[in-house]
mmCIF file of the C-alpha atoms, coordinates in Angstrom:
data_MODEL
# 
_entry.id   MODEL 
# 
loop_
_atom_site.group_PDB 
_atom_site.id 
_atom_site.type_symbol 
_atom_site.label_atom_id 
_atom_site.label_alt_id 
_atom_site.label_comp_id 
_atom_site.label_asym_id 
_atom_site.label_entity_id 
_atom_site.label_seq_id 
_atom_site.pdbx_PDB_ins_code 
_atom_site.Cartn_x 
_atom_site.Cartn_y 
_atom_site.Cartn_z 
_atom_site.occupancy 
_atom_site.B_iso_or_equiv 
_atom_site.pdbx_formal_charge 
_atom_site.auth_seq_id 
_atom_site.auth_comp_id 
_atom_site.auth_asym_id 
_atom_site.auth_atom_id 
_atom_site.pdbx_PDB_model_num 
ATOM 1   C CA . UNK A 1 1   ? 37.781  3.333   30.759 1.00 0.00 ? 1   UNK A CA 1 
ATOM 2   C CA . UNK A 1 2   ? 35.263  3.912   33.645 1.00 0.00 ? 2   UNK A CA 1 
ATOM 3   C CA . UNK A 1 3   ? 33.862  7.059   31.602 1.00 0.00 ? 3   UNK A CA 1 
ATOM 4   C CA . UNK A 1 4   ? 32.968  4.922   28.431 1.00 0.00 ? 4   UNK A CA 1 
ATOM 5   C CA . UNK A 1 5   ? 31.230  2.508   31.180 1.00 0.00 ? 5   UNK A CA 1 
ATOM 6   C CA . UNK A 1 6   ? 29.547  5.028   33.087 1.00 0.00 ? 6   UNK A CA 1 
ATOM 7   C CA . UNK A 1 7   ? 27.997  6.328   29.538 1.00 0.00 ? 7   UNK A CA 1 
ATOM 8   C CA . UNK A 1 8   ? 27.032  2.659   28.668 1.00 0.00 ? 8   UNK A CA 1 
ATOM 9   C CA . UNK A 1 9   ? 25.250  2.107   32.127 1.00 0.00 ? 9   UNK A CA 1 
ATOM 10  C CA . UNK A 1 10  ? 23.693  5.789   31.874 1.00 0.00 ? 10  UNK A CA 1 
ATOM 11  C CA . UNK A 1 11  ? 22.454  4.898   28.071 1.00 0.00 ? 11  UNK A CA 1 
ATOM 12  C CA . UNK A 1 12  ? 21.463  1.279   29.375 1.00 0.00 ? 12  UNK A CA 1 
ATOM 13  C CA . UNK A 1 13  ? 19.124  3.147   32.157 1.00 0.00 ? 13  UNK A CA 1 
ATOM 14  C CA . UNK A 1 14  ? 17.870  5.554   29.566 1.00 0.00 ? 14  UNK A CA 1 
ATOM 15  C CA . UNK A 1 15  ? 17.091  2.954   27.219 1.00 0.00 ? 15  UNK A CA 1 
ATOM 16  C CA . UNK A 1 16  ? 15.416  1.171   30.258 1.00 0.00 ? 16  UNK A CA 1 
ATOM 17  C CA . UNK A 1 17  ? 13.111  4.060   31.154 1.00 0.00 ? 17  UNK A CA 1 
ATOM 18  C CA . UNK A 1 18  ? 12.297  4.385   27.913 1.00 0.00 ? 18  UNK A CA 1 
ATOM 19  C CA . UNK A 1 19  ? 10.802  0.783   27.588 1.00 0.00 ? 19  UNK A CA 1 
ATOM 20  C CA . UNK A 1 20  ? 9.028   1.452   30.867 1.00 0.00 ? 20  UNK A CA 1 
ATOM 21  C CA . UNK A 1 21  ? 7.806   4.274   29.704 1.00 0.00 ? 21  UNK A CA 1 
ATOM 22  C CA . UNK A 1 22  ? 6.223   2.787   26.595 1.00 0.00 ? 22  UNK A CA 1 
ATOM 23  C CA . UNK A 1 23  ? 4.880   -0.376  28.493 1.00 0.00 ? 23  UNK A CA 1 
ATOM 24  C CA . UNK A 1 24  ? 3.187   1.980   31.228 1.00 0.00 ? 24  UNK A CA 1 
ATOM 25  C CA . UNK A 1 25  ? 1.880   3.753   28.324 1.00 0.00 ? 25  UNK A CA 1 
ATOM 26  C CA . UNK A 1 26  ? 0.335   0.685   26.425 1.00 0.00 ? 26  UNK A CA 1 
ATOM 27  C CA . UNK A 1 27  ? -1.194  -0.555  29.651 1.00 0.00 ? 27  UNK A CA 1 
ATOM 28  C CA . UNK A 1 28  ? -2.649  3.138   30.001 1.00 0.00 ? 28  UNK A CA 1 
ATOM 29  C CA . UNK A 1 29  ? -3.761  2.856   26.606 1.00 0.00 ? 29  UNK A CA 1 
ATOM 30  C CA . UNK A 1 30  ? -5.992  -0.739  26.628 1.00 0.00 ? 30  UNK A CA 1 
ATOM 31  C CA . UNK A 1 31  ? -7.390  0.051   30.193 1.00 0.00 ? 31  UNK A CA 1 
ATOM 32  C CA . UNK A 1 32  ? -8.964  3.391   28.120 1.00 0.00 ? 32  UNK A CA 1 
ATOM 33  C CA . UNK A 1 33  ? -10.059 1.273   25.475 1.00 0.00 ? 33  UNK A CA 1 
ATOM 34  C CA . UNK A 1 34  ? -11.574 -1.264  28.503 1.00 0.00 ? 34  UNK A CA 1 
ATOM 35  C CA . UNK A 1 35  ? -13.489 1.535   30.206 1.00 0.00 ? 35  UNK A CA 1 
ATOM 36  C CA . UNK A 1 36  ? -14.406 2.676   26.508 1.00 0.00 ? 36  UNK A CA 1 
ATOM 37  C CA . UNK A 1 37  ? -16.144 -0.612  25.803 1.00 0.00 ? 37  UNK A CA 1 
ATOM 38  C CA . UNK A 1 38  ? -17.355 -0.657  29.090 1.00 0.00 ? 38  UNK A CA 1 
ATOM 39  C CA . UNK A 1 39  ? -19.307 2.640   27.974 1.00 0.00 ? 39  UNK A CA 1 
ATOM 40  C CA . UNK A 1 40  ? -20.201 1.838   24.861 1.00 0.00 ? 40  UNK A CA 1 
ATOM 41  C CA . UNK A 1 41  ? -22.183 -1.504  26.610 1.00 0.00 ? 41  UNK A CA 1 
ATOM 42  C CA . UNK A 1 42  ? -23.986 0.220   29.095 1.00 0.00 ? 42  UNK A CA 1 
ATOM 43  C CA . UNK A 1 43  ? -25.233 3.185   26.452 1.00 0.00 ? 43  UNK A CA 1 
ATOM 44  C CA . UNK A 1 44  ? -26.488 -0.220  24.519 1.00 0.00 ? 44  UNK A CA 1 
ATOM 45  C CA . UNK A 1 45  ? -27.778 -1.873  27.152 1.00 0.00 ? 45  UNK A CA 1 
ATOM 46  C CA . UNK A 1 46  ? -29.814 0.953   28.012 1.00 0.00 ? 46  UNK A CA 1 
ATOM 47  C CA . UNK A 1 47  ? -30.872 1.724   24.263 1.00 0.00 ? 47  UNK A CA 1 
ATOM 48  C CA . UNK A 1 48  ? -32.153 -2.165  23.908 1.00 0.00 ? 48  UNK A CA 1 
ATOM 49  C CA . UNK A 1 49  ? -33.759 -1.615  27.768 1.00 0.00 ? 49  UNK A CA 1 
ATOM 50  C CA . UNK A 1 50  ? -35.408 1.211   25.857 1.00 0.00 ? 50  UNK A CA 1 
ATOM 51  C CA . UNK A 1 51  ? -36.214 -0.319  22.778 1.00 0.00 ? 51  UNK A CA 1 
ATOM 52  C CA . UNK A 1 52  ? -37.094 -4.084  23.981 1.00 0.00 ? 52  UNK A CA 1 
ATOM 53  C CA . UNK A 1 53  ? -39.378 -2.676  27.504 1.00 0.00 ? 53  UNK A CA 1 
ATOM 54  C CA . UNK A 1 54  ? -37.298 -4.562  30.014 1.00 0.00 ? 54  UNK A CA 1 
ATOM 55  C CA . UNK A 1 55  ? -33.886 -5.379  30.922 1.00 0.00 ? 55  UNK A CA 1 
ATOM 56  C CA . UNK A 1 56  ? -34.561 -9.069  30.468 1.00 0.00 ? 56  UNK A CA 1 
ATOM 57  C CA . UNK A 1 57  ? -36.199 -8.483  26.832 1.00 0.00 ? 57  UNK A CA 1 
ATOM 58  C CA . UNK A 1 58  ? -32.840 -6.461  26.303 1.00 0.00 ? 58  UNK A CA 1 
ATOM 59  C CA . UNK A 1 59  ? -30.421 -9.273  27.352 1.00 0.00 ? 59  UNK A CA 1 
ATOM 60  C CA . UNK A 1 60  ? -32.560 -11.831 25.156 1.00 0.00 ? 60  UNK A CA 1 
ATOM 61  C CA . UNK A 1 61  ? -32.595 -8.929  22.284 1.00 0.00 ? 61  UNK A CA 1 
ATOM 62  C CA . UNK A 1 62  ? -28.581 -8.815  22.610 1.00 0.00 ? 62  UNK A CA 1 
ATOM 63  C CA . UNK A 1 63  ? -27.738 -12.244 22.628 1.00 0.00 ? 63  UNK A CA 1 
ATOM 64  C CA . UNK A 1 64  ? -29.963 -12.904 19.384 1.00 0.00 ? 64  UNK A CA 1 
ATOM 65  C CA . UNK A 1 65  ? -27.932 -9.660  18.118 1.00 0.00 ? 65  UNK A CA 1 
ATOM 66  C CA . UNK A 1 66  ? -24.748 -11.018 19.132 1.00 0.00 ? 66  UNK A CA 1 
ATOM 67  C CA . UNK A 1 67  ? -25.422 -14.885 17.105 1.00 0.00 ? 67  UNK A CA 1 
ATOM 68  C CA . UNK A 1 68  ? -26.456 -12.637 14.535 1.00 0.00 ? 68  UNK A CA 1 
ATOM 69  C CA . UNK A 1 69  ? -23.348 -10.445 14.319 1.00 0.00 ? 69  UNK A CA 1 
ATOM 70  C CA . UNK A 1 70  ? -21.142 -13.664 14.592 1.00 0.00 ? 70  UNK A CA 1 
ATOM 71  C CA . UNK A 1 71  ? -22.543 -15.398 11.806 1.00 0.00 ? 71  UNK A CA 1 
ATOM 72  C CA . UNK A 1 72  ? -22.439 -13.231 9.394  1.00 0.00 ? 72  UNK A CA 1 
ATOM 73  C CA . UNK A 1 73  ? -19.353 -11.634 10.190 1.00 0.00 ? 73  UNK A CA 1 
ATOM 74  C CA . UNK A 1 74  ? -20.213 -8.757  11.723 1.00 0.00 ? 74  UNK A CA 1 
ATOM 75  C CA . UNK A 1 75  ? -19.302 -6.107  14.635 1.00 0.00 ? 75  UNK A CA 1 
ATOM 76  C CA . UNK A 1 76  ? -21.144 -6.532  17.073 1.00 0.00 ? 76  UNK A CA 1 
ATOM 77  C CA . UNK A 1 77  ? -21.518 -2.937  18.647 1.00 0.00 ? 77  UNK A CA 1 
ATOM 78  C CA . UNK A 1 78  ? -22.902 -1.290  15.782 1.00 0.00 ? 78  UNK A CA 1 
ATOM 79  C CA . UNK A 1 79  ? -24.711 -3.819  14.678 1.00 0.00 ? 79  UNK A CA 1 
ATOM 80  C CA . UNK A 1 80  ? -26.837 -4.092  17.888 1.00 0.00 ? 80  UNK A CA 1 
ATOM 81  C CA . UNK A 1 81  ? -26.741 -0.028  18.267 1.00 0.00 ? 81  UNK A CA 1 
ATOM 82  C CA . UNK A 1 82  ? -28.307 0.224   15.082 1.00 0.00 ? 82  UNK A CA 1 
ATOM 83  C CA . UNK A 1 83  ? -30.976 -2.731  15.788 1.00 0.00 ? 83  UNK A CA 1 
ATOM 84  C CA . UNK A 1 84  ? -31.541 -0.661  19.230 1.00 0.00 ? 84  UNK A CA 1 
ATOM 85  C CA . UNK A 1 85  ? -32.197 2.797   17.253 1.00 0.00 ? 85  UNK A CA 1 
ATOM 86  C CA . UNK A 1 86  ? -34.295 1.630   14.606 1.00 0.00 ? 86  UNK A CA 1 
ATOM 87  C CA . UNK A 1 87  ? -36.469 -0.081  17.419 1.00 0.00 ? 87  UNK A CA 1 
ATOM 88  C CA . UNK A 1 88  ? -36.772 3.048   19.880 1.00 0.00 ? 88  UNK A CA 1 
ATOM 89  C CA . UNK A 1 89  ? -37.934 4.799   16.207 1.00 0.00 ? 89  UNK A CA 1 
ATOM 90  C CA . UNK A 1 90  ? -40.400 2.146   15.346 1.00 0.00 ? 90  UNK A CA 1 
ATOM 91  C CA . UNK A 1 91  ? -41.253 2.408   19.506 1.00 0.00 ? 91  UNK A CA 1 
ATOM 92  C CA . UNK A 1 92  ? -41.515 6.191   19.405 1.00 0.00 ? 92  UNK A CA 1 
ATOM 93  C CA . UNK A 1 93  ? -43.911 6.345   16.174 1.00 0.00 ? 93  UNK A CA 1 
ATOM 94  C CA . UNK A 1 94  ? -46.771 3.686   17.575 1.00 0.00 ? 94  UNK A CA 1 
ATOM 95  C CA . UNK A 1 95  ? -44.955 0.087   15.545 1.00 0.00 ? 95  UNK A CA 1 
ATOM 96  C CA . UNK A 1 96  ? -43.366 -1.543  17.742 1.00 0.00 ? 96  UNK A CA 1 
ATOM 97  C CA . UNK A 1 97  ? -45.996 -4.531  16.957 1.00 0.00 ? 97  UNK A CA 1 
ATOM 98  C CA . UNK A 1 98  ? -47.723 -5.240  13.968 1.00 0.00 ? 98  UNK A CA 1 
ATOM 99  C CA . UNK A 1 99  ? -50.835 -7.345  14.856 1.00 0.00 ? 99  UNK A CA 1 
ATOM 100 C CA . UNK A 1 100 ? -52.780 -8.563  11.205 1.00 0.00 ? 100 UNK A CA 1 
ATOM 101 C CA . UNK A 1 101 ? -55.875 -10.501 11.135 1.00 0.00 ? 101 UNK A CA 1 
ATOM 102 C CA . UNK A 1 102 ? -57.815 -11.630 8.194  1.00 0.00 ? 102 UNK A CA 1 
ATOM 103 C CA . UNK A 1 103 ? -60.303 -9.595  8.959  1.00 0.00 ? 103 UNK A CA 1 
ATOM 104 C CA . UNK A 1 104 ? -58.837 -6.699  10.762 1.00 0.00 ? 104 UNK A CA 1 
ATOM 105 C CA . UNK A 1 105 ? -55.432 -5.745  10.035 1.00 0.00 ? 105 UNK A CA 1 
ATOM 106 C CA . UNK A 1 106 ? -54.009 -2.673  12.162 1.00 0.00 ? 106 UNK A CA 1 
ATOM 107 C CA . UNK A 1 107 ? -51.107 -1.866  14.487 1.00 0.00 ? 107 UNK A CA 1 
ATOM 108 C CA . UNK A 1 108 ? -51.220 -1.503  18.237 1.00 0.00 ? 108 UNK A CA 1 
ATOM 109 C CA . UNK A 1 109 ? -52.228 1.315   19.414 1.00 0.00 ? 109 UNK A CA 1 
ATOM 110 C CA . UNK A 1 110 ? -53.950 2.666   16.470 1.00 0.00 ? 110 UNK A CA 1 
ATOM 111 C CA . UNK A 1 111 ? -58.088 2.442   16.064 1.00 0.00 ? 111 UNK A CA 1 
ATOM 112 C CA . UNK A 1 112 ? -59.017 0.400   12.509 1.00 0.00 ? 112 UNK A CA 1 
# 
């Protein structure tokens, strides 16, 4: 009967908007997690700017970071965000560089 078809078609077009719905809503959902990531790398980038003195001593910093995450299996993200934290500290406090001599071991920055 026409009824029982115009149900079908209406349930097809549900069932179709539905789908849509959910598709829209998964491309919705991994462009967040893009701009998320896109976040979370420029907050590193300027952390290991911060940490390293220049941007180019930051993109050097990262890659090594990056071959280091790889091979052992690691995130990369955190590890490098924690690399880039314990840095600034070490920056912060005066030990960024440890010079030693035979004679005259001392840190920058600090009078022997």
């Amino acid at each position: 009967s026409q009824s029982a078809g115009g149900v079908q078609n209406f349930t097809k077009s549900l069932v179709g908007m539905a789908a849509s719905y959910v598709g829209i809503m998964e491309v919705v959902s991994g462009l967040k997690a893009v701009i998320e990531t896109a976040k979370q790398l420029d907050s590193l980038s300027q952390k290991l700017e911060y940490a390293t003195g220049s941007a180019e001593a930051a993109a050097i910093k990262y890659k090594e970071l990056q071959e280091t995450a790889n091979s052992l299996g690691l995130e990369q993200i955190s590890l490098a965000n924690g690399y880039a934290q314990l840095a600034a500290a070490t920056r912060q406090i005066g030990l960024s560089k440890v010079q030693r001599t035979t004679d005259n071991p001392r840190i920058d920055g600090q009078d022997s």
